[in-house]
PDB file of C-alpha atoms and ligand atoms in Angstrom:
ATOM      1  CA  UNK A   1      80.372   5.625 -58.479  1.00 39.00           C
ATOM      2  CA  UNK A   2      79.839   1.606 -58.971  1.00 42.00           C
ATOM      3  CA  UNK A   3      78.527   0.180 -55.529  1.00 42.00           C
ATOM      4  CA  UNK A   4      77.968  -3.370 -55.304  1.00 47.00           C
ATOM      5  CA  UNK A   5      74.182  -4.087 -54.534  1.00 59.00           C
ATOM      6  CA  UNK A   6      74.600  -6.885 -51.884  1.00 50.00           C
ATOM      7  CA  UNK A   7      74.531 -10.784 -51.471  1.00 57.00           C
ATOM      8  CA  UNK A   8      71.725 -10.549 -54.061  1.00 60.00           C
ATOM      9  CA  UNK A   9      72.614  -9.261 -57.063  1.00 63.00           C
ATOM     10  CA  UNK A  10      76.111 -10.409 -56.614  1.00 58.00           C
ATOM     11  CA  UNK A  11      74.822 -14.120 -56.414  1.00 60.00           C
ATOM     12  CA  UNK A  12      73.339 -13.512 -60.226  1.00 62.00           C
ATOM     13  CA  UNK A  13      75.420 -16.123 -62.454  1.00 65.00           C
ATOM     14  CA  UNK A  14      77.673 -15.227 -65.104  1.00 71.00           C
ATOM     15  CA  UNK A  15      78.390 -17.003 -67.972  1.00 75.00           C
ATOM     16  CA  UNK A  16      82.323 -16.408 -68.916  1.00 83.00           C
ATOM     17  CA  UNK A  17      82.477 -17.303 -72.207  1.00 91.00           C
ATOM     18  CA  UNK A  18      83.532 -14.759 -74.924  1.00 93.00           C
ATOM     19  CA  UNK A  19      79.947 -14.269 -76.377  1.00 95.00           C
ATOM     20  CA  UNK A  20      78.417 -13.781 -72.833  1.00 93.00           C
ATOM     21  CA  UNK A  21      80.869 -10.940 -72.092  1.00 92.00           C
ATOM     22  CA  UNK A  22      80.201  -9.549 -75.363  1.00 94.00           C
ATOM     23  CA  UNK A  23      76.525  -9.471 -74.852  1.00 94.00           C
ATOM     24  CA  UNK A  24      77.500  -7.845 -70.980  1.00 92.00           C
ATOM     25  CA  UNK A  25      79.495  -5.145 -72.741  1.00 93.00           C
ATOM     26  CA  UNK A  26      75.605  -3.779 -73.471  1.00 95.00           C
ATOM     27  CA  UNK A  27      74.898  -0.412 -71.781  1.00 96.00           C
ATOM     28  CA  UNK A  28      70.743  -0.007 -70.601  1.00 97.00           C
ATOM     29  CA  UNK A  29      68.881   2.027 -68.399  1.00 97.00           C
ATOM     30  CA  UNK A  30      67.973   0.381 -65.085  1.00 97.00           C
ATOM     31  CA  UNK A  31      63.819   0.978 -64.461  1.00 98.00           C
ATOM     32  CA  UNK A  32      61.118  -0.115 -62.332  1.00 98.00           C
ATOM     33  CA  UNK A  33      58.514  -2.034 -64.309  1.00 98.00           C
ATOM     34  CA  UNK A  34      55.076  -1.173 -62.269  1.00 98.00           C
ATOM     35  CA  UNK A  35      52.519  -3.439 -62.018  1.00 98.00           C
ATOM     36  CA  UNK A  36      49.368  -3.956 -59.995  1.00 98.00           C
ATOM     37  CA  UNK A  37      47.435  -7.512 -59.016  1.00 97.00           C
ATOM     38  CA  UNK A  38      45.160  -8.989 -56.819  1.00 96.00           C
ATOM     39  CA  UNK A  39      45.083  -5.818 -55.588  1.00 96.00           C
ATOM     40  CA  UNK A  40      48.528  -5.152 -54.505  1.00 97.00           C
ATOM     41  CA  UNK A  41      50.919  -3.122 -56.915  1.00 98.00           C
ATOM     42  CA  UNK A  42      54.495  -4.277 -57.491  1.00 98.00           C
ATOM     43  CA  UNK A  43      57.610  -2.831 -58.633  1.00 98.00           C
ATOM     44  CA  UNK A  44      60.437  -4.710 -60.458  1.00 98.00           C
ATOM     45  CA  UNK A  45      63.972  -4.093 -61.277  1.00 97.00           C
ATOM     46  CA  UNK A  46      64.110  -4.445 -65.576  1.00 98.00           C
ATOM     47  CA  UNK A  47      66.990  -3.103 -67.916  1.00 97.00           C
ATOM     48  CA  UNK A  48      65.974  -5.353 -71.079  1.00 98.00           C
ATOM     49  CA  UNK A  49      64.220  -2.241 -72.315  1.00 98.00           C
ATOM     50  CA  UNK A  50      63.221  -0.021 -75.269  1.00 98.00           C
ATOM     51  CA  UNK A  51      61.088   1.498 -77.550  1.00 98.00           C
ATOM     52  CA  UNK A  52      60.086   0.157 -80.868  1.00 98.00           C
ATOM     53  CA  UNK A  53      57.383   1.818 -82.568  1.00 98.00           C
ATOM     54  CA  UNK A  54      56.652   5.739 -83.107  1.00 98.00           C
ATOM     55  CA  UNK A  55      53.007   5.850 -84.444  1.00 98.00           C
ATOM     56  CA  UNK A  56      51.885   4.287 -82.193  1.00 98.00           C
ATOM     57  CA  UNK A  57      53.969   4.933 -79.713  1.00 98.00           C
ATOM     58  CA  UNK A  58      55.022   1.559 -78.307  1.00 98.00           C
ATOM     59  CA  UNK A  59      57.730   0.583 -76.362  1.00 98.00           C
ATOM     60  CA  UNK A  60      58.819  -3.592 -75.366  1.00 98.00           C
ATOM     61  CA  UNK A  61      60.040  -5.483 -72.254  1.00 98.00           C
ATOM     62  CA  UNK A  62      61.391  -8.917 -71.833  1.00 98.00           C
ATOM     63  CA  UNK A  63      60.169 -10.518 -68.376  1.00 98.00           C
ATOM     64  CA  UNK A  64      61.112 -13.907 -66.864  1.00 96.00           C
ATOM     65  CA  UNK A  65      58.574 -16.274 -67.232  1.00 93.00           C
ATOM     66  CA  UNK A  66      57.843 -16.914 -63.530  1.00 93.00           C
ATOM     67  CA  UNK A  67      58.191 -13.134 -62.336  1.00 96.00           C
ATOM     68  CA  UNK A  68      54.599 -11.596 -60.336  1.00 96.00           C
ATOM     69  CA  UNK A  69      54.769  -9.142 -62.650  1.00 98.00           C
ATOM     70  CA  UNK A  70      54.245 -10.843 -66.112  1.00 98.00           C
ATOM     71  CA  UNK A  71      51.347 -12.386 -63.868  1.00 98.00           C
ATOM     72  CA  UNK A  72      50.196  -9.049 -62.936  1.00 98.00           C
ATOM     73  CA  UNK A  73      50.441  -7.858 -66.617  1.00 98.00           C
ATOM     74  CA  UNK A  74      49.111 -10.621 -68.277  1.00 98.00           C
ATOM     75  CA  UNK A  75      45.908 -10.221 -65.802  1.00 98.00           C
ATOM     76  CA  UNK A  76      45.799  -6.517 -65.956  1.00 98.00           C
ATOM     77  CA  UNK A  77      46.459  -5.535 -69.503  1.00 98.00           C
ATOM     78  CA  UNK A  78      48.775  -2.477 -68.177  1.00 98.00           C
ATOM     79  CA  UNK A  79      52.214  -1.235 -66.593  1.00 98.00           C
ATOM     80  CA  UNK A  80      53.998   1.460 -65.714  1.00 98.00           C
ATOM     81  CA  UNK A  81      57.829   1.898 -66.795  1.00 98.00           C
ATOM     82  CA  UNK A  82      59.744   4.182 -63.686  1.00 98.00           C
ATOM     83  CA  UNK A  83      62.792   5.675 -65.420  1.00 98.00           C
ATOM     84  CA  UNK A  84      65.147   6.676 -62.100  1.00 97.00           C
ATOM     85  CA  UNK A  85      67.514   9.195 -61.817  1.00 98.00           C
ATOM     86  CA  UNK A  86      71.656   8.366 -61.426  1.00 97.00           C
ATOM     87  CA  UNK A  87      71.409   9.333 -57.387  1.00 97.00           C
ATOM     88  CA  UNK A  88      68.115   6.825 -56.323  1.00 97.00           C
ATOM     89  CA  UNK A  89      70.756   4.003 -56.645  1.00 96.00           C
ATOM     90  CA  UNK A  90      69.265   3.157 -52.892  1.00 95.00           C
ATOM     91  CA  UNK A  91      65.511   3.344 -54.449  1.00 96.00           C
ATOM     92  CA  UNK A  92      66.437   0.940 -57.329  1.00 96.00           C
ATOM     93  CA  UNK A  93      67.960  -1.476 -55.019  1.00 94.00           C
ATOM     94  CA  UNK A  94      64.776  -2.231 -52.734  1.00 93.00           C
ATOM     95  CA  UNK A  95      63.228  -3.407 -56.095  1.00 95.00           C
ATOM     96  CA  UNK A  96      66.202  -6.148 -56.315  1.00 88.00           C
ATOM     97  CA  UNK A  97      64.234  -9.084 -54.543  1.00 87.00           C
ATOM     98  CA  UNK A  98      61.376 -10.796 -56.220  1.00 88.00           C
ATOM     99  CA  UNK A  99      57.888 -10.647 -55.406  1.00 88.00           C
ATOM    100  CA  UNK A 100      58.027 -14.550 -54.474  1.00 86.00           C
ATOM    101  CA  UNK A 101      60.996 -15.413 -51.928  1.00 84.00           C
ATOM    102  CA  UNK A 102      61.324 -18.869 -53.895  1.00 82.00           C
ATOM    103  CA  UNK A 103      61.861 -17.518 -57.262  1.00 81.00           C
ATOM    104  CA  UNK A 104      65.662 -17.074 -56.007  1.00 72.00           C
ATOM    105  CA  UNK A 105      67.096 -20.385 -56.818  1.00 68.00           C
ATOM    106  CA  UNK A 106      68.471 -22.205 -53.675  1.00 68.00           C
ATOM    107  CA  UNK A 107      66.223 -20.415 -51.004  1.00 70.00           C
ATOM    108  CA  UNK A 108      64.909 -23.285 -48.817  1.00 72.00           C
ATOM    109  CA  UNK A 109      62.350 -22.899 -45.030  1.00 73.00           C
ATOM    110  CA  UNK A 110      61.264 -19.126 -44.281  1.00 71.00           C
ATOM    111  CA  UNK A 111      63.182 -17.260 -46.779  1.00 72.00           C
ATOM    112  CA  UNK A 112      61.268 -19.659 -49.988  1.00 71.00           C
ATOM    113  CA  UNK A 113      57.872 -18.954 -48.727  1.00 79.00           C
ATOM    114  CA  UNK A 114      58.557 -15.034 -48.149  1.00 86.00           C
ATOM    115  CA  UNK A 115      56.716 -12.718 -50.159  1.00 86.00           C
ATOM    116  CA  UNK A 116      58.625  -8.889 -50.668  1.00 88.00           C
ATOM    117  CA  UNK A 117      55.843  -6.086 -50.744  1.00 92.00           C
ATOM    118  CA  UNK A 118      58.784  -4.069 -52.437  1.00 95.00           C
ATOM    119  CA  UNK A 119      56.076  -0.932 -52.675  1.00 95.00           C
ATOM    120  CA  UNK A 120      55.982  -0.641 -48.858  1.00 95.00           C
ATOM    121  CA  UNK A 121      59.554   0.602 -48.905  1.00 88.00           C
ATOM    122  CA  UNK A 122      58.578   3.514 -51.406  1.00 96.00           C
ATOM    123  CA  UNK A 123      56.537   6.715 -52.142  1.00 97.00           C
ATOM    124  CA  UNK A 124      54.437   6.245 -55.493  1.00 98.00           C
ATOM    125  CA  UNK A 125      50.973   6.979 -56.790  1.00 98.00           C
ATOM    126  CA  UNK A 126      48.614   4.923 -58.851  1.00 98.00           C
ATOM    127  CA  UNK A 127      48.008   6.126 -62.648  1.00 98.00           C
ATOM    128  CA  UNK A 128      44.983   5.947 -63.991  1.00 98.00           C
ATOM    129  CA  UNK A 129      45.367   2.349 -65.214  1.00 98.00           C
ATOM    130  CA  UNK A 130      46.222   1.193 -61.151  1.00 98.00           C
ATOM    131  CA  UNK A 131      49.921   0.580 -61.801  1.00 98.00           C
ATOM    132  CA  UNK A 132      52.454   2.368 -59.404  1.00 98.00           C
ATOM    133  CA  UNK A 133      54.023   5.631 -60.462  1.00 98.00           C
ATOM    134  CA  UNK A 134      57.178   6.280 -58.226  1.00 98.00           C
ATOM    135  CA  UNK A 135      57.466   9.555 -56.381  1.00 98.00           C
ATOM    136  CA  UNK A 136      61.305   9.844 -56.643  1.00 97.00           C
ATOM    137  CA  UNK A 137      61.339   9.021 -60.714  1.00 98.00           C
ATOM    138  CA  UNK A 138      63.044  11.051 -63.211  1.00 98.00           C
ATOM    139  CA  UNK A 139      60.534  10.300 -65.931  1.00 98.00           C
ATOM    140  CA  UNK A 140      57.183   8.044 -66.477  1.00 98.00           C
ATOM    141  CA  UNK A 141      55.042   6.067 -69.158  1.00 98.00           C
ATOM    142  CA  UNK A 142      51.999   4.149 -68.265  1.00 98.00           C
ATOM    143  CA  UNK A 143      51.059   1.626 -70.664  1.00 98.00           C
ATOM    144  CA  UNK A 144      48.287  -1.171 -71.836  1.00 98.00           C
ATOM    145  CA  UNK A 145      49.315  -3.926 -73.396  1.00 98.00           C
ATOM    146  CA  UNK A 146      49.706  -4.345 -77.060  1.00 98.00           C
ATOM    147  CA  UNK A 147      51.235  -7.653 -77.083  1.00 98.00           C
ATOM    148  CA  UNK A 148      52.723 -10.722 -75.220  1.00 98.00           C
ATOM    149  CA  UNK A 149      55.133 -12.756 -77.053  1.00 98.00           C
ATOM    150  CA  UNK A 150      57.195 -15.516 -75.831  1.00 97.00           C
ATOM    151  CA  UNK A 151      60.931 -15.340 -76.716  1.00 97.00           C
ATOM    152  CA  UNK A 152      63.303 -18.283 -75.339  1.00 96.00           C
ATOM    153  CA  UNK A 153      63.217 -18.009 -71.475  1.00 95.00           C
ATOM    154  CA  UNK A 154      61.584 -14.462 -71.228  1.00 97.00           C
ATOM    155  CA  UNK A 155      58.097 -12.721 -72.712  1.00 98.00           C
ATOM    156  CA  UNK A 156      58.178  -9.828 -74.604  1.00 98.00           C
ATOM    157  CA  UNK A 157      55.818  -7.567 -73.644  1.00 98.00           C
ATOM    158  CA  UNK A 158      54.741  -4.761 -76.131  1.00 98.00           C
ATOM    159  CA  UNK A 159      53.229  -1.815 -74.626  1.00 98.00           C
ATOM    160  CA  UNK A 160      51.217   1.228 -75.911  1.00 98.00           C
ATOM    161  CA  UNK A 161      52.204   4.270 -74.221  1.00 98.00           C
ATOM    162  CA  UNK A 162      48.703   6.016 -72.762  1.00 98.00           C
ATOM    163  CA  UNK A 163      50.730   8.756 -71.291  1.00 98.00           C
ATOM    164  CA  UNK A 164      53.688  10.120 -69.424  1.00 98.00           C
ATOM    165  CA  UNK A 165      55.992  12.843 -67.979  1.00 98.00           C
ATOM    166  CA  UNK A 166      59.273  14.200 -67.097  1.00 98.00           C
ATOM    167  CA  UNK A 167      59.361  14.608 -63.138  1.00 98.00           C
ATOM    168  CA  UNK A 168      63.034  15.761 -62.787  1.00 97.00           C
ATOM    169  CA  UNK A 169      66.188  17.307 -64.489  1.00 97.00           C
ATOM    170  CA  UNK A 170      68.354  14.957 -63.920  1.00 97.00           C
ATOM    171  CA  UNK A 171      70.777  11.744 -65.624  1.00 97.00           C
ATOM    172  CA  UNK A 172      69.371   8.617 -65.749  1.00 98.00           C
ATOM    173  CA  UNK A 173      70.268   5.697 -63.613  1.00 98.00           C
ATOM    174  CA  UNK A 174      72.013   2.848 -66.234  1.00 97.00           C
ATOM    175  CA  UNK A 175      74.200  -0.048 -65.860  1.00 95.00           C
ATOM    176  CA  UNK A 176      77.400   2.010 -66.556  1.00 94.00           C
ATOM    177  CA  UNK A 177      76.061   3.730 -63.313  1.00 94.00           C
ATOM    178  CA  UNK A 178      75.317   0.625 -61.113  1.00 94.00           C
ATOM    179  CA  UNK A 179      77.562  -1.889 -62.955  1.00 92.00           C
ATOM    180  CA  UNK A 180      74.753  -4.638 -62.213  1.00 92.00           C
ATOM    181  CA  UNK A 181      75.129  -7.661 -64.534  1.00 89.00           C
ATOM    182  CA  UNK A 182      71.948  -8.837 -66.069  1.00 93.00           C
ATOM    183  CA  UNK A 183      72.771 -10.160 -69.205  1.00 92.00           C
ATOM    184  CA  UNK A 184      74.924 -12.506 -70.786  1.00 92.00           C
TER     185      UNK A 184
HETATM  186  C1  LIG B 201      70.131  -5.215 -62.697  1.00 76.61           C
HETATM  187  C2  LIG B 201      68.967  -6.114 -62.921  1.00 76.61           C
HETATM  188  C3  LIG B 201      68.249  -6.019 -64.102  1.00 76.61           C
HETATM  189  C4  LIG B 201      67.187  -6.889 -64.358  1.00 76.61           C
HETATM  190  N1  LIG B 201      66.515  -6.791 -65.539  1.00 76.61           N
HETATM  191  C5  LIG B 201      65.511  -7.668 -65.799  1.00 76.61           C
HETATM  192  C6  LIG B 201      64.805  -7.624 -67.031  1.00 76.61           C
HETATM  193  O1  LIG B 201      65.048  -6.791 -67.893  1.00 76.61           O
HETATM  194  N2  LIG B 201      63.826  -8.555 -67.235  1.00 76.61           N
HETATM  195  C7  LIG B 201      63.509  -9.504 -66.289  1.00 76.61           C
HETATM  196  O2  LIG B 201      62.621 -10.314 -66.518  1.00 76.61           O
HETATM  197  N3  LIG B 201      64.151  -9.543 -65.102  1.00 76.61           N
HETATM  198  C8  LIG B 201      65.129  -8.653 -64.841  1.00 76.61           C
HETATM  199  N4  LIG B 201      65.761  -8.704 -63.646  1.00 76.61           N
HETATM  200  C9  LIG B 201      65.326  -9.700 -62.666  1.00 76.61           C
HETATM  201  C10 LIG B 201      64.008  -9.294 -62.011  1.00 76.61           C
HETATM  202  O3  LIG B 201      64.166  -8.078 -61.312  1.00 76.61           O
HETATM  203  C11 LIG B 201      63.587 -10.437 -61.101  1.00 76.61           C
HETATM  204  O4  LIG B 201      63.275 -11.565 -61.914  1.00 76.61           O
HETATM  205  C12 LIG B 201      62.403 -10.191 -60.204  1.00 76.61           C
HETATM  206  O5  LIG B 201      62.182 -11.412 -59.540  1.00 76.61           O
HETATM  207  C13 LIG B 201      61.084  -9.918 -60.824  1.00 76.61           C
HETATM  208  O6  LIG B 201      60.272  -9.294 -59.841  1.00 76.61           O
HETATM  209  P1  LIG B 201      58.816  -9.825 -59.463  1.00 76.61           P
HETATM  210  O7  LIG B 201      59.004 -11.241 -59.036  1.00 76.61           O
HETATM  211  O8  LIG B 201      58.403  -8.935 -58.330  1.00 76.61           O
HETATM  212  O9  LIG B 201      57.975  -9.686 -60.668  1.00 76.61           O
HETATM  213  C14 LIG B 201      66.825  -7.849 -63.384  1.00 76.61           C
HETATM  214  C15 LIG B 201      67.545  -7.930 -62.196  1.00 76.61           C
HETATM  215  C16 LIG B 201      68.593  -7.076 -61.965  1.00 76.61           C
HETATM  216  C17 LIG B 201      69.332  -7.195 -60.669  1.00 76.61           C
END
C-alpha cells in the first residue's frame, strides 16, 4: 500500500548513517496539526506526536521553528490535532507543502514567494477555539496551549486537550502506511 508522495516529500534529506536509520526505524501516526492566524486557518502534516500526561490530559508536538503554524500557535494559544484514517492518504498529502513557498530550501522567483492555503483543498469546521477540524478525520482533539519549549531545531508544544471525538471506525493513517521519512 506504500505510494510515494511526489517530488516533495521525496526531496526530504536523509541522513544514512547507522543512528539516523535507527531513529527512521520509528513507527508514528501521520496527523494534521490545525491551526488558525491572521484569520486564515492552516493545516500541517506532523508525525512527531504523542501524549504525555493523563490528569490533565495533555498531549506534545515538536514543530520546526520557522513553520506558520508554531506562528499561528504561539499567537493563538490553541490547535487542533486531525488523526486520519489509513484510506485519506490523498487528504494527508495536500497538507505536504508549507504554508510559506520559501520555507522549502532551494525554491527561488514565483515558487519562494507562493503562499499554499492548504485548507482550500479540504472540508473542515472550526472548533470552538477557531482551529480547523477536518471533515474526513478518523478522530479529533482541540487543544490550548500548556507550554512552548524549545528543543534543538524544533519547539515542543504541550497541549491541554479541551475536547474531542471519534468520527469514524476505521485504522489510522501511520508511517508504516505511507512510508514517508521524517526523521532521522
Ligand atoms: C511525513 C511528514 C511528517 C512531518 N512531521 C513533522 C513534524 O512532526 N513536525 C514538524 O515540525 N514538521 C513536520 N513535517 C514538516 C512540516 O509538514 C513542514 O515543515 C510544513 O512546512 C509546516 O507547515 P506550515 O508551514 O504550514 O506550518 C513533516 C513532513 C512530512 C512530509
Amino acid at each position: 500500500m506504500r505510494e510515494p508522495l511526489g517530488e516533495l516529500i521525496g526531496k526530504i534529506p536523509r541522513p544514512t548513517d547507522p543512528a539516523s536509520r535507527a531513529l527512521g526505524e520509528m513507527p508514528y501516526g501521520l496527523y494534521i496539526l490545525g491551526s488558525t492566524g491572521d484569520g486564515e486557518a492552516n493545516g500541517m502534516m506532523a508525525d512527531w506526536v504523542m501524549q504525555v500526561s493523563f490528569s490533565p490530559r495533555l498531549i506534545a508536538v515538536a514543530i520546526e521553528s520557522d513553520a506558520r503554524t508554531l506562528a499561528n500557535i504561539r499567537a493563538s494559544q490553541a490547535f487542533t490535532l486531525n488523526l486520519l484514517p489509513a484510506d485519506e492518504m490523498a487528504l494527508a498529502a495536500k497538507f505536504a507543502q508549507p504554508y510559506y513557498g520559501s520555507k522549502i530550501k532551494g525554491r527561488a522567483g514565483a515558487a519562494a514567494t507562493e503562499v499554499h492555503h492548504k485548507l482550500e483543498e479540504a472540508s473542515y469546521r472550526l472548533g470552538t477555539t477557531g482551529c480547523p477540524i477536518l471533515t474526513n478525520t478518523l478522530a479529533w482533539l482541540e487543544c490550548t496551549v500548556d507550554a512552548i519549549v524549545p528543543v534543538g531545531d524544533h519547539s515542543l508544544v504541550v497541549g491541554r486537550v479541551l475536547d474531542g471525538a471519534v468520527l469514524r471506525d476505521a485504522e489510522p493513517l501511520t508511517t508504516l502506511v505511507t512510508g514517508w521519512p521524517y526523521s532521522g
